[in-house]
Amino acid sequence: MKKLRGLCVLCALISALSASAFYAGAEEVSDTAVTALDTEKQDLFSITYITDGGSGKIDYAEPCEAGETVKLSVWALRKDGYSHIGWTDGEHEYTRGQKIKMPEKNLTLMPLWKKIYTLSFEDLTQYGYSSSLPSGTVSPGEQIYLPNYAMFNGNSRFNGWLVNGVHHDPLSYFTMPEEDTYVCVDWLDPINFVYSAGDVDGVVGNAEYRFDKYPGSKLELSDSTRLARIGYSLTGWYHKEEDTVYKLEQTIVIPDKDTTMYAIWSPVKVGMYFYANGGQGKMGYQVFDYDTVVNIPECVFTNEGYKLHGWKLKEEYYAPGAHIHIKTQKMYEALDMNAVWIEEDRNPGDLNGDGYTDITDVSMMSLQLLGEEVVDEDKLSDADVLYDGDLNLQDLVYYKQFLMGKKVLLGMESGE
């Protein structure tokens, strides 16, 4: 009876030791190898884990027959500078916790390590932004998200991120490289964008407008209300450096350097209106391009007992059919031509009475100025072309201009 009792105690002790060995998994280990309990049965196979300098928990299964499903340890080992991503038997690679079919041999598994690197972000609080991105260690190949922040640094604005010096757009991802990585803000400085009237006359108001614009952004070019010029309308913009013409309100991409867009001007149409000023008949208005030289149209007005001596435009006088430079002094101004009449038998400037006004009359007028009385008294009014009661060199100069077709109304008061 004593022998039987002793045998029972021995069996119980062996059983307790066996159970302790089989269920020792999921414990903290730091040795170089952990192996399931060996067995005397030749048809059972076991798994050995080599820690390779790592430390942490490992759970292992009981020895089993070939073909049975075995779950590999799910725990990640710790090792400075590395991330534990799985296991390998030298031929195959396995993820942690993967279920495999036990082969007809014992398995020895080594950890698969991936070197990890430091990812650090610029401190954004220096720009008044309260949210900063966390820094830490990251495995190569991981996708890192880059947010979009509305930030300014003086006149510069947030334009994305520099990842180790390479630009990345906001709301994008980058793949963690196999190196320590620094992420900072990519600031965008504004450029000076100018609308210029160019080196022209007649500009009303400002000759240029300047704006701060950010490269890469889209801009709809100004319409014709930005600049104004008498006699011209704005029809487009010219970029001198690119030698490119743009339409009004065309959308462009702001370049990365200071840019001036020069106005393209086209002459407007100017109306010329004719007034009979005591005469009869109708004379339709004419339309001409601004800043051109034209002949004054033939007069169709009539005035009994009188003939047309010329046209008055403001304080200037023009002979019939004379050349006139189409110019105005105000926006949308028209040219109002008023007929000036003289008696039919009168011939202003004909100082010698031969019916012509020519160089002979100029000579007579010159002699008159030298003190020789060669002009009849009744003709002196025509010689005093400025009508100031004094015959002088100014009258002679005006008279010569009259002969050249540039002046009119010799002997006529400016108010007639």
mmCIF file of N, CA and C in Angstrom, residues 183 222 248 275 312 324 328 347 353 370:
data_model
loop_
_atom_site.group_PDB
_atom_site.id
_atom_site.type_symbol
_atom_site.label_atom_id
_atom_site.label_comp_id
_atom_site.label_asym_id
_atom_site.label_seq_id
_atom_site.Cartn_x
_atom_site.Cartn_y
_atom_site.Cartn_z
ATOM 1 N N VAL A 183 10.527 67.850 -41.064
ATOM 2 C CA VAL A 183 9.442 68.473 -41.815
ATOM 3 C C VAL A 183 9.243 69.891 -41.298
ATOM 4 N N SER A 222 -7.065 92.206 -65.089
ATOM 5 C CA SER A 222 -8.013 93.304 -64.940
ATOM 6 C C SER A 222 -8.724 93.609 -66.250
ATOM 7 N N LEU A 248 -8.100 90.788 -71.990
ATOM 8 C CA LEU A 248 -8.678 91.287 -70.748
ATOM 9 C C LEU A 248 -9.416 90.163 -70.049
ATOM 10 N N TYR A 275 -21.626 122.426 -87.576
ATOM 11 C CA TYR A 275 -22.704 123.346 -87.267
ATOM 12 C C TYR A 275 -22.679 124.494 -88.276
ATOM 13 N N LYS A 312 -14.189 126.727 -87.107
ATOM 14 C CA LYS A 312 -13.681 127.029 -85.786
ATOM 15 C C LYS A 312 -13.892 125.820 -84.878
ATOM 16 N N ILE A 324 -6.367 118.005 -90.222
ATOM 17 C CA ILE A 324 -6.645 118.166 -88.813
ATOM 18 C C ILE A 324 -6.236 116.893 -88.069
ATOM 19 N N THR A 328 -8.471 114.892 -78.659
ATOM 20 C CA THR A 328 -9.410 115.458 -77.698
ATOM 21 C C THR A 328 -8.695 115.618 -76.370
ATOM 22 N N ASN A 347 -11.456 138.776 -99.828
ATOM 23 C CA ASN A 347 -10.378 137.808 -100.004
ATOM 24 C C ASN A 347 -9.289 138.123 -98.981
ATOM 25 N N GLY A 353 -4.347 143.022 -103.842
ATOM 26 C CA GLY A 353 -5.602 143.102 -104.584
ATOM 27 C C GLY A 353 -5.626 142.362 -105.893
ATOM 28 N N LEU A 370 8.895 146.977 -92.231
ATOM 29 C CA LEU A 370 10.163 147.711 -92.275
ATOM 30 C C LEU A 370 9.940 149.213 -92.373
#
